[in-house]
Coordinates of C-alpha atoms and ligand atoms in Angstrom, one line a residue:
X1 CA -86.0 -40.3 -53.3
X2 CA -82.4 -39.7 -54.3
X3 CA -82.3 -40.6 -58.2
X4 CA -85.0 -40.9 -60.1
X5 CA -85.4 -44.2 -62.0
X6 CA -85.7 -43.8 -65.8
X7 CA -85.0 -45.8 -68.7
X8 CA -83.0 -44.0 -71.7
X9 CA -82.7 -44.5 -75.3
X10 CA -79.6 -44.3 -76.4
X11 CA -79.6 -46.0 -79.7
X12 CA -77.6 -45.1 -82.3
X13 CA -76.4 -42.1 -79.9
X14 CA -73.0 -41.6 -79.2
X15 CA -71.1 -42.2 -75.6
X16 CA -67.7 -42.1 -74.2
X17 CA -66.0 -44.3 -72.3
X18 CA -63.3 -43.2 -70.2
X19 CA -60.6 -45.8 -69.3
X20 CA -60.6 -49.8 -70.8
X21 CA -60.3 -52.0 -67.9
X22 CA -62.4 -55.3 -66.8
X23 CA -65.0 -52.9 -65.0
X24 CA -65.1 -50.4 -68.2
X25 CA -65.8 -53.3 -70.0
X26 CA -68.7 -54.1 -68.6
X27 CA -70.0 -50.9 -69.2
X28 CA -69.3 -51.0 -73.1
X29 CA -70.8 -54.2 -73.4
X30 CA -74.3 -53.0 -71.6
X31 CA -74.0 -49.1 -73.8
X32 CA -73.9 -52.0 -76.7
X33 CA -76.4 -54.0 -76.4
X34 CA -78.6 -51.0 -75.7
X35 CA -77.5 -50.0 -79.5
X36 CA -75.3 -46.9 -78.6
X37 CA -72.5 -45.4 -80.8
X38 CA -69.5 -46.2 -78.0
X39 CA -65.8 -44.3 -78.2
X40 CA -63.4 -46.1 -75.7
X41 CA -60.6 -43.7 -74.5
X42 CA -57.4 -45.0 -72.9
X43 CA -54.0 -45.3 -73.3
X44 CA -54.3 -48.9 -72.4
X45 CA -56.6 -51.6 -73.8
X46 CA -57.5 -54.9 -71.6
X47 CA -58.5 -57.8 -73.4
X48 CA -61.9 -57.9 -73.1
X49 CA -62.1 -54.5 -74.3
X50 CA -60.4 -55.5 -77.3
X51 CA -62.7 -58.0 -78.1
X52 CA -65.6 -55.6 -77.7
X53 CA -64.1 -53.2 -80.0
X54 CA -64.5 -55.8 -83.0
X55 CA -68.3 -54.9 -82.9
X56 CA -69.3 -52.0 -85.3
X57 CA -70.7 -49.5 -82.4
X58 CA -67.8 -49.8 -80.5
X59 CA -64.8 -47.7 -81.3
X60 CA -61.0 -47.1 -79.5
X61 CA -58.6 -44.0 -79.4
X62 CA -55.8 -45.0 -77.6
X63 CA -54.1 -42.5 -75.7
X64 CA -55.1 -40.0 -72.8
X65 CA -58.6 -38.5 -71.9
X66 CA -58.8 -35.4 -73.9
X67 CA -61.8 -32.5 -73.4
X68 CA -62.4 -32.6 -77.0
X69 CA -63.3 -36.4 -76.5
X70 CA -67.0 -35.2 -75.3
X71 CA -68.1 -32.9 -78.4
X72 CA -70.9 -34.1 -79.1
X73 CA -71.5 -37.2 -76.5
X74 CA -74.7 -37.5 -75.1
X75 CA -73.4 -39.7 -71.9
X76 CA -70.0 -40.4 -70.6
X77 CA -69.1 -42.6 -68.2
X78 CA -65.4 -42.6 -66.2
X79 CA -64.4 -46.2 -65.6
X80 CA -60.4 -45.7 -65.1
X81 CA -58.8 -47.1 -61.9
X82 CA -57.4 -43.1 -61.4
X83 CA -59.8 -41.3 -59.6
X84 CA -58.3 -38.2 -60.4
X85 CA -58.9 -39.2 -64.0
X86 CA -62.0 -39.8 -63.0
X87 CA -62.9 -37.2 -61.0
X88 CA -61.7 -34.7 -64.2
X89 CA -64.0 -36.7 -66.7
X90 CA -66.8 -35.8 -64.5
X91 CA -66.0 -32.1 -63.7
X92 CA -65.6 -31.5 -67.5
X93 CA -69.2 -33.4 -68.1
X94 CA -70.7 -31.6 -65.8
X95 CA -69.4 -28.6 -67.0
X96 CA -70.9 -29.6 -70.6
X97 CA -74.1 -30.7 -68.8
X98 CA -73.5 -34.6 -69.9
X99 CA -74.8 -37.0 -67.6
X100 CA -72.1 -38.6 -66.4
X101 CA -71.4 -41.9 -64.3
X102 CA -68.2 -42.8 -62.1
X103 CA -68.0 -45.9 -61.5
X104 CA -67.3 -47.0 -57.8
X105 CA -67.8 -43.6 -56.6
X106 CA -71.6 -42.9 -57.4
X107 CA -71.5 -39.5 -56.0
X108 CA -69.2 -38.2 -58.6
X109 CA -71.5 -38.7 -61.0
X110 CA -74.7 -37.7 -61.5
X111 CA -76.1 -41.4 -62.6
X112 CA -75.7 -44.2 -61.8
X113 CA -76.5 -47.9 -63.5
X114 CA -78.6 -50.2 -61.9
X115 CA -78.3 -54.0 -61.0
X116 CA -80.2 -55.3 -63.9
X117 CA -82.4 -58.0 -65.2
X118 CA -82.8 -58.4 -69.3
X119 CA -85.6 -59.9 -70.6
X120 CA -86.6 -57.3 -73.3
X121 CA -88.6 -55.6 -73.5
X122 CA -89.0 -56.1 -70.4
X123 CA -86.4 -54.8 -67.6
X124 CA -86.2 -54.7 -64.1
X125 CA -83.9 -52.5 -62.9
X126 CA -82.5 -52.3 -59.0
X127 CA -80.4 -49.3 -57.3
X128 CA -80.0 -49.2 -53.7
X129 CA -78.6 -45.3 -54.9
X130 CA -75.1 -46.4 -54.6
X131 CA -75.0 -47.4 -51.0
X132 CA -74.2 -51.5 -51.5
X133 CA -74.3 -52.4 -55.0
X134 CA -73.4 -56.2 -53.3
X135 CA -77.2 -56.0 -52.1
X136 CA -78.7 -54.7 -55.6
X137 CA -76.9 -57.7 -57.2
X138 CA -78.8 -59.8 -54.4
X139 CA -82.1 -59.0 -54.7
X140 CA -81.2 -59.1 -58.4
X141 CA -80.8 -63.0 -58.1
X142 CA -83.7 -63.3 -56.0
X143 CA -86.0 -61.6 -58.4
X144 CA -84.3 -63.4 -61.3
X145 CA -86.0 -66.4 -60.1
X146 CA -89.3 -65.2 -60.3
X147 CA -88.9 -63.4 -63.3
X148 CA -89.4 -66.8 -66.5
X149 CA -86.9 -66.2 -69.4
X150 CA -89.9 -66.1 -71.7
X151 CA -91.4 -63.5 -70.6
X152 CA -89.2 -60.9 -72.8
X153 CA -91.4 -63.2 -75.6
X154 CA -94.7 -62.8 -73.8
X155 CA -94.4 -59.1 -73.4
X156 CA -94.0 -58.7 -77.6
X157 CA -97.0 -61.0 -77.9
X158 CA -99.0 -58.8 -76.0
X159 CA -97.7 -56.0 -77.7
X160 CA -99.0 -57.3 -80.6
X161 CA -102.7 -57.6 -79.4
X162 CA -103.0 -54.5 -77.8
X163 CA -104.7 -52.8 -80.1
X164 CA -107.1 -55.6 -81.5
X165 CA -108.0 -55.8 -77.3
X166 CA -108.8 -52.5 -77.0
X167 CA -110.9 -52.6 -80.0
X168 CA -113.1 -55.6 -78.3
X169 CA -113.3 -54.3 -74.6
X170 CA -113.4 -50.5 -74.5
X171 CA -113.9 -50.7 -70.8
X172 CA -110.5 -50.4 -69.0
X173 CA -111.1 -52.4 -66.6
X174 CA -112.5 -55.6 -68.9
X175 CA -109.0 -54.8 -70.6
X176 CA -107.3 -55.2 -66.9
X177 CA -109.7 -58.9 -66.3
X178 CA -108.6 -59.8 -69.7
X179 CA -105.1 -59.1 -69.7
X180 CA -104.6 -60.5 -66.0
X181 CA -106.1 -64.1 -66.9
X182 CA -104.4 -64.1 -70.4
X183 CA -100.5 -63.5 -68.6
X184 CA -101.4 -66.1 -65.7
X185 CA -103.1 -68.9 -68.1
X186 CA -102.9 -71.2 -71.1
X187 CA -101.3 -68.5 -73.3
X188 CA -98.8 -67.8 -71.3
X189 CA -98.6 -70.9 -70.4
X190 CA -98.3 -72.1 -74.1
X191 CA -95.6 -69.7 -74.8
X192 CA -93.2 -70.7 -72.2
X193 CA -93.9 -74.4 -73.1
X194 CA -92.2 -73.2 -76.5
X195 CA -95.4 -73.8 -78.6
X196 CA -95.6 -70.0 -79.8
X197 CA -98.3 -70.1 -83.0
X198 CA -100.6 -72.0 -80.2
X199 CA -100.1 -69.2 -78.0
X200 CA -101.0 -66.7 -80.6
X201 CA -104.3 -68.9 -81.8
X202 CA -105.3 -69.2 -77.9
X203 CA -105.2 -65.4 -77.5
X204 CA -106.8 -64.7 -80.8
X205 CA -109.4 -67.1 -79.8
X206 CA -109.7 -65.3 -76.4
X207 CA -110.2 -61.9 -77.8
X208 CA -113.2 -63.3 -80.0
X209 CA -114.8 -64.7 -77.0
X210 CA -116.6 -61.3 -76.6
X211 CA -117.9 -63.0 -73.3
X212 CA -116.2 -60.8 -70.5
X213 CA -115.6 -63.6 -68.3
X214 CA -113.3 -65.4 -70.3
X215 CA -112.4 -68.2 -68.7
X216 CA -109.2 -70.3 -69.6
X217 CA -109.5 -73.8 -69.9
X218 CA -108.1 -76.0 -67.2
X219 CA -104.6 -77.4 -67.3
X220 CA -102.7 -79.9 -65.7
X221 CA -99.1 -78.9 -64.4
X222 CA -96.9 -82.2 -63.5
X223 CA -94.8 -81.0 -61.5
X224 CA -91.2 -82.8 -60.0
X225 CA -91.0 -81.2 -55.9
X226 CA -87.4 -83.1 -55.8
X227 CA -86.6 -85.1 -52.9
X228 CA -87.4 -82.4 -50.0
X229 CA -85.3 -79.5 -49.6
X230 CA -87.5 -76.7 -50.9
X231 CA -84.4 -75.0 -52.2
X232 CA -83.8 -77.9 -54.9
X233 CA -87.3 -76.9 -56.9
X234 CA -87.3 -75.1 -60.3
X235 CA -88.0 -71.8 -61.2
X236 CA -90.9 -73.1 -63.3
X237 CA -92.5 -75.5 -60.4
X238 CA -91.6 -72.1 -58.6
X239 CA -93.9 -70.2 -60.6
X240 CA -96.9 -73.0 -61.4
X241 CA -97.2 -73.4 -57.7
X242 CA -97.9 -69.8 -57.2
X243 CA -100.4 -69.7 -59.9
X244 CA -102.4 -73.3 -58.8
X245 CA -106.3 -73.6 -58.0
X246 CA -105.9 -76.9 -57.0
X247 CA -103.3 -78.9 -55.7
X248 CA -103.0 -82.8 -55.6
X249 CA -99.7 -83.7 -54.0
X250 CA -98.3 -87.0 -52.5
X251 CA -96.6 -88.3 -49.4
X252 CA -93.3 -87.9 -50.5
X253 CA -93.6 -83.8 -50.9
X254 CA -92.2 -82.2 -48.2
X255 CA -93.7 -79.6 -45.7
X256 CA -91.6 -76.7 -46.4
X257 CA -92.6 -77.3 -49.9
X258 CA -95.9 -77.4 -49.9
X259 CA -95.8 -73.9 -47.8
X260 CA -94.4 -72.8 -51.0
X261 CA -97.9 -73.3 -52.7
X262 CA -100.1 -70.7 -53.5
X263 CA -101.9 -70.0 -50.1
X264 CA -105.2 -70.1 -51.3
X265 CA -105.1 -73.0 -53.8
X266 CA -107.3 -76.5 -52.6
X267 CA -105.1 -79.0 -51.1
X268 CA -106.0 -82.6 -52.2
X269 CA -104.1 -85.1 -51.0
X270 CA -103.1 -88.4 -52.4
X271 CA -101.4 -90.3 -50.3
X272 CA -99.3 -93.2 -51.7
X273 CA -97.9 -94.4 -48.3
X274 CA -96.6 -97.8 -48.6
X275 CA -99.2 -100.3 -49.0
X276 CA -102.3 -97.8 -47.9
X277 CA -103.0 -95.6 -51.0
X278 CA -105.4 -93.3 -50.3
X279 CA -106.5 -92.9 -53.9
X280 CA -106.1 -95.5 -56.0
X281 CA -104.1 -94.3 -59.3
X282 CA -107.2 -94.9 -61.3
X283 CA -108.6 -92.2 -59.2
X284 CA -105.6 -90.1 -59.4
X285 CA -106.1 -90.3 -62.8
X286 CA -110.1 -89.8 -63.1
X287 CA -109.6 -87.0 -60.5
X288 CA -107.4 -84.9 -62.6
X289 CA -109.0 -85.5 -65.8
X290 CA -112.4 -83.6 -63.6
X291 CA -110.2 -80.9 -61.9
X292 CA -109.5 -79.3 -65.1
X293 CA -112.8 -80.1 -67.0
X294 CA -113.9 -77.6 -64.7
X295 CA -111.5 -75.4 -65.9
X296 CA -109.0 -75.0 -63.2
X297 CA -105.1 -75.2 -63.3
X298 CA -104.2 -78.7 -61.3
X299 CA -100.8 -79.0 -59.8
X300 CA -99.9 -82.7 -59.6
X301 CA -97.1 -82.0 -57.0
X302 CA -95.1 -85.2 -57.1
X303 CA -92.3 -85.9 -54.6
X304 CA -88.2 -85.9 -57.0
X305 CA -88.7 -86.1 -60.3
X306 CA -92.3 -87.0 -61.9
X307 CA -90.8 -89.6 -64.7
X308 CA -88.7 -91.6 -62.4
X309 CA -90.8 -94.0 -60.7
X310 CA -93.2 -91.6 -60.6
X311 CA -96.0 -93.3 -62.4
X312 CA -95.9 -89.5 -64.2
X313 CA -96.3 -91.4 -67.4
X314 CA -99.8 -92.8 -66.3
X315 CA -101.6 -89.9 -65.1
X316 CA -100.7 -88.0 -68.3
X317 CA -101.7 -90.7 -70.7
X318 CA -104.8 -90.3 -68.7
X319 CA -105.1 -86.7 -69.6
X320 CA -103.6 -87.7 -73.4
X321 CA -106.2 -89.7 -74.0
X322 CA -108.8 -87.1 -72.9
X323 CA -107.4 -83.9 -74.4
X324 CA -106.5 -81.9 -71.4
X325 CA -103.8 -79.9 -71.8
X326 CA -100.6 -80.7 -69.5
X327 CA -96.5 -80.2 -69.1
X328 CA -94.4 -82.2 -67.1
X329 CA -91.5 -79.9 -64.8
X330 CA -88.8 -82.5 -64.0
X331 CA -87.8 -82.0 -60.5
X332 CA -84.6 -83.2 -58.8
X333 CA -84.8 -87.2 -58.5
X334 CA -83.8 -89.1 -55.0
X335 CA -80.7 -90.7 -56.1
X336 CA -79.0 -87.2 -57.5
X337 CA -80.6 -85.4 -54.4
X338 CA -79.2 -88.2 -51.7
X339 CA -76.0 -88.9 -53.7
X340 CA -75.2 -84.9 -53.6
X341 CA -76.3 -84.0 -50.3
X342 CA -74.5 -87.3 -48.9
X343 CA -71.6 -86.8 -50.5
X344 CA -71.2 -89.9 -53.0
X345 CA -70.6 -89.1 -57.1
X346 CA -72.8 -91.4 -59.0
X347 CA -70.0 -91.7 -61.4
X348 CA -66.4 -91.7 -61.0
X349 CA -63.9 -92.1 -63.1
X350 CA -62.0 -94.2 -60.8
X351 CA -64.9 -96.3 -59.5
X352 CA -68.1 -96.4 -61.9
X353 CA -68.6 -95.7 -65.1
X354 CA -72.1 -96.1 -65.1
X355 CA -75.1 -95.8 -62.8
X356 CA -78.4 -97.8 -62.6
X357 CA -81.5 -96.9 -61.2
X358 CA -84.0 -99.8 -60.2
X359 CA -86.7 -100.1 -57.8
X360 CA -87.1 -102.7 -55.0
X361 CA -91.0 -103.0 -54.7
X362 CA -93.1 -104.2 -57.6
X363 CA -96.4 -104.0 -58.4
X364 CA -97.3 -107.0 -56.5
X365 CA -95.3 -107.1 -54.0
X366 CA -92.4 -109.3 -55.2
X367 CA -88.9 -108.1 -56.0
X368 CA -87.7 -109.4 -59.4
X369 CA -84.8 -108.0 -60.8
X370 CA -82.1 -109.0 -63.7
X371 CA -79.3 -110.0 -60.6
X372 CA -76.9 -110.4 -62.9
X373 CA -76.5 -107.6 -65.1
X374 CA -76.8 -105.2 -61.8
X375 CA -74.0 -107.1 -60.3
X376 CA -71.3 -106.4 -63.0
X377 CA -68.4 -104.2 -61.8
X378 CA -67.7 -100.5 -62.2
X379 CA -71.3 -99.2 -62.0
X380 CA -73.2 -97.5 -59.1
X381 CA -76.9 -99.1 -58.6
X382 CA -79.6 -97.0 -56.7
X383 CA -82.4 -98.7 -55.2
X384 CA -85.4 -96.8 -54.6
X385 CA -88.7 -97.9 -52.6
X386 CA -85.9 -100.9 -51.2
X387 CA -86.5 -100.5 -47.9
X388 CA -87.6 -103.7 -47.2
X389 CA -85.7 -105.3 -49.6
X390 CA -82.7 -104.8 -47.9
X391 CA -81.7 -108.4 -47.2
X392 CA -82.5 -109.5 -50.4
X393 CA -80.3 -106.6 -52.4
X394 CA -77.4 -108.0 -50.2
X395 CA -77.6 -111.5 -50.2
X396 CA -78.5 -111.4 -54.1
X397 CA -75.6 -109.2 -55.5
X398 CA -73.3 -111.3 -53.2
X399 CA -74.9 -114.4 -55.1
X400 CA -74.3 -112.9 -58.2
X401 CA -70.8 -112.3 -58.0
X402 CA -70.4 -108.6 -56.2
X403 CA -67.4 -108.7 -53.6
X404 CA -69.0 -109.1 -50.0
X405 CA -66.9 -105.5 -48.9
X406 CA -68.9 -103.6 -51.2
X407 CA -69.9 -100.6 -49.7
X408 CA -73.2 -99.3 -49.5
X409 CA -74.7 -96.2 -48.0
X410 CA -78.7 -96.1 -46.9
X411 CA -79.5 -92.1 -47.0
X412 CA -82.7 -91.8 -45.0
X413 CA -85.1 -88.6 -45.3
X414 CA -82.0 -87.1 -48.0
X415 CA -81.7 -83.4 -48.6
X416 CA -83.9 -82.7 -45.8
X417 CA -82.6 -81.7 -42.1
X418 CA -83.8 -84.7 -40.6
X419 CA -81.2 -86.7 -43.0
X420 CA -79.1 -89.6 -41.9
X421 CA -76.5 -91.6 -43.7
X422 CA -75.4 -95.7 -42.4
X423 CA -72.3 -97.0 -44.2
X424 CA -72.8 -100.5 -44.7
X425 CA -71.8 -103.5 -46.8
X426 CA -73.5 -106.0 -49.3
X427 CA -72.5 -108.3 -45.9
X428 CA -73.4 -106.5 -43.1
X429 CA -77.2 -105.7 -45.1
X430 CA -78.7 -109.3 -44.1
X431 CA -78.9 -108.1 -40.5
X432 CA -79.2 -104.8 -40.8
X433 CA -83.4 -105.0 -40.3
X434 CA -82.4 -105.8 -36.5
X435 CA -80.0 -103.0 -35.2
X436 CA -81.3 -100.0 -37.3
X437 CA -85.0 -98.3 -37.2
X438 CA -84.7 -97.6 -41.1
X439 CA -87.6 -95.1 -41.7
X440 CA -88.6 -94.2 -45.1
X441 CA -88.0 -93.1 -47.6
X442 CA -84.8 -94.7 -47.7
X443 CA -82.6 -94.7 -50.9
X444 CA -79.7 -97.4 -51.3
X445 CA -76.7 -96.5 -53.1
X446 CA -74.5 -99.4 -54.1
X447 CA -71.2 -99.4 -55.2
X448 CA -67.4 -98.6 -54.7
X449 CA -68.3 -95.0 -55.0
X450 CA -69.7 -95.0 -51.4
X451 CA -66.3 -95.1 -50.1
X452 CA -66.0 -91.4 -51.5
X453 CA -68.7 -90.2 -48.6
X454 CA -66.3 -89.9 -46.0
X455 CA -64.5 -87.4 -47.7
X456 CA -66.8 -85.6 -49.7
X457 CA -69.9 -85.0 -47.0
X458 CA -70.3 -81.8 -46.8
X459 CA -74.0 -81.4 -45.6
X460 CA -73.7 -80.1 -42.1
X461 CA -77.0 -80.5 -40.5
X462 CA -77.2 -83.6 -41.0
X463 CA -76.5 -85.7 -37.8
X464 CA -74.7 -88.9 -39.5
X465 CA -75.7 -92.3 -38.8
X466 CA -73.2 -94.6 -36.9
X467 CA -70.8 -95.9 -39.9
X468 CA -71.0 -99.5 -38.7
X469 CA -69.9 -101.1 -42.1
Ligands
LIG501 N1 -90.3 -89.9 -58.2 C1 -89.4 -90.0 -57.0 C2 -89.3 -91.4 -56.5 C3 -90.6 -92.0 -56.0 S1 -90.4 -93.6 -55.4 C4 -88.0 -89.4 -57.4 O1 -87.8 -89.1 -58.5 O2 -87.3 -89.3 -56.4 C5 -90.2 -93.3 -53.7 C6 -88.8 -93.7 -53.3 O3 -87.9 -92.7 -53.6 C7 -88.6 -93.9 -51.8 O4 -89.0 -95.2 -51.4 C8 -87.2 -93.7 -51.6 O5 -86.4 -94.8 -51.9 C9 -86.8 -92.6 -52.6 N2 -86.9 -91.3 -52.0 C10 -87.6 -90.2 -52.3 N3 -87.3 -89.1 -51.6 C11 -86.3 -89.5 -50.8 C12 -85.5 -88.8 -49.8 N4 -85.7 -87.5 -49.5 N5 -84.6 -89.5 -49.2 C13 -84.3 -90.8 -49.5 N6 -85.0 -91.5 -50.4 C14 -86.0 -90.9 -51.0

């Protein structure tokens, strides 16, 4: 081990900053918000540095490094773009036993400052002990996203129970149970949801329950998987799939996503293929509401986003109506995650000021849409679940006034690598059925914005459809 990690407080201490450029800047706003007492030495002041030094705990002397500068510092760090400069701040801190840092040169010094991650009181802090600080800064973003902004909130809630725990379980290891199920459950889970006085009453209530094996209620977690790409999920679907019992999912939820799932959570799934549900939505429905009267935490893993025609609403009235606690994690929807990954804006200012989404396949069967009002100009209209509407779309917004040439782009299996794009037109859709093998899920994207695709497409692995429009 070449450093040895700690965490200092510097509060109201006071440290020297040697030199005022962009990268001493960072370091006088970090000595800040830590609460130190900061002087800023140098003969020239960039402007960032200025607008740091209109904080109370930040101070300037402009002109030259000077020895007498340290009296009384109790950390210094030498942050001019003169390594001589540099390399004489450090000498003279060493000299005065002041630990001392150097930026871009870590062996001058004697400490260096971590790649952080701020979520007070709790920190994270990453060195790779100077060799490639472009490294620390990448695990930093990788651990960023497992790390949930609230937990700087969930941290002083503990805090504030510690005691009153102790008091109830004097056993250590009860304390460990207790603690472990309260920072993976409902109160945790509360907190994050932004209900915070819940969160508190749930953990009171907890700590009363003198029964060791507390167990947290169960919970539903609707979650959004987006439209296939697993990079496209949320930090928080992230994080309630790593923390699911039970997980009902649907067709549309891609493999590499569900590999992301917890690896011993039960798998239930749901189907919802075209015209062969496997579980009727009632059952769906009945089946969550059980699930977590049995006290488990249910991931309801739907494929894009869980409110846009994803009958989301239904299955949470469900669990509405029966008191079982719930939140909903949007997710990325089809027409976003196609339009992006194929290259078309939604909106334009050019081409469409507005965008429409509708879907093709009703309840029973029929498709029954206001014709009209989708086939005014200057808007983009996605069709989702239109697969085998597609004659119908044409031939209807044709009839309703939409210029034949209108382009339109079918974006099969979107975001994922098996993706495929076909330029069309509102024309060229009636007879479409017979040259292409359309699989689903299909999304269509009408609209002059289509015409942007050619340009724009940037995903690489997808092999693209023959542009036969
Ligand atoms: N809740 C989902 C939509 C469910 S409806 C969402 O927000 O995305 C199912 C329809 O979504 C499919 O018929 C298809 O039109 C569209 N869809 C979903 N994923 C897709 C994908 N990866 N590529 C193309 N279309 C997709």
């Amino acid at each position: 081990m070449d450093y040895l990690p700690i965490f200092l407080k510097i509060e109201d201490r006071p440290c020297l900053v040697v030199g005022a450029g962009k990268v001493a800047a960072r370091k006088i706003a970090l000595l800040a918000r830590a609460g130190a007492h900061t002087t800023v030495v140098s003969p020239e002041v960039c402007a960032e540095v200025k607008e740091l030094i209109k904080q109370d705990n930040v101070s300037c002397i402009e002109r030259q490094f000077r020895e007498e500068d340290m009296d009384g510092v109790v950390l210094v760090i030498a942050a001019t773009d003169d390594e001589a400069i540099n390399r004489g701040v450090s000498a003279l801190a060493h000299q005065h036993r002041i630990p001392v840092n150097v930026v871009n040169a870590p062996n001058e010094g004697n400490f260096i400052m971590p790649s952080i991650i701020d979520r007070s009181p709790v920190q994270v802090a990453i060195s790779t002990g100077g060799a490639s600080p472009v490294l620390a800064r990448l695990l930093r973003a990788r651990l960023e996203s497992f790390i949930p902004a609230a937990y700087g909130r969930l941290a002083h809630l503990v805090n504030d129970y510690r005691g009153s725990v102790k008091k109830h379980f004097s056993n250590s290891g009860q304390r460990r149970y207790f603690w472990e199920n309260i920072l993976q459950g409902r109160v945790a889970e509360l907190l994050f949801a932004g209900h915070e006085e819940k969160a508190r009453a749930a953990l009171e209530e907890a700590i009363e329950d003198t029964d060791v094996h507390y167990q947290s209620s169960g919970e539903v977690y609707l979650v959004g998987a987006g439209p296939g790409d697993p990079d496209l999920i949320t930090f928080r679907a992230m994080r309630l799939m790593q923390q699911a019992d039970v997980v009902v999912y649907d067709r549309l939820v891609s493999e590499p996503v569900l590999d992301m799932v917890r690896r011993d959570a039960e798998m239930i799934y749901a189907g919802k293929a075209r015209d062969q549900h496997t579980l009727s939505q009632e059952s769906i429905n009945e089946l969550l509401v059980r699930l977590a009267k049995e006290g488990k935490r249910v991931l309801r893993l739907k494929g894009g986003d869980p409110f846009i025609f994803g009958r989301g609403g239904e299955e949470i009235e469900t669990l509405a109506e029966e008191g079982i606690p719930f939140q909903v994690v949007p997710g990325i929807t089809a027409a976003s995650g196609c339009a992006s990954y194929a290259g078309i804006p939604l909106t334009h200012r050019d081409y469409a000021q507005s965008v429409t989404f509708v879907t093709a396949h009703l309840k029973d069967g029929s498709i029954d849409l206001d014709w009209e009002m989708l086939a005014k100009p200057a808007q983009t209209i996605v069709f989702y679940m239109g697969l085998h509407s597609i004659p119908v779309i044409g031939r209807e917004l044709v009839a309703h006034g939409l210029p034949k040439q209108t382009p339109v782009a079918l974006v099969q299996k979107g975001t994922t690598r098996q993706q495929r794009i076909y330029i069309e037109t509102l024309e060229s859709l009636a007879d479409l059925g017979e040259r292409e093998q359309l699989q689903p899920p299909t999304i269509i994207i009408v609209g002059e914005v289509v015409s942007l695709q050619e340009k724009l497409s940037w995903f690489g692995m997808s092999s693209r459809g023959q542009q036969t429009g």
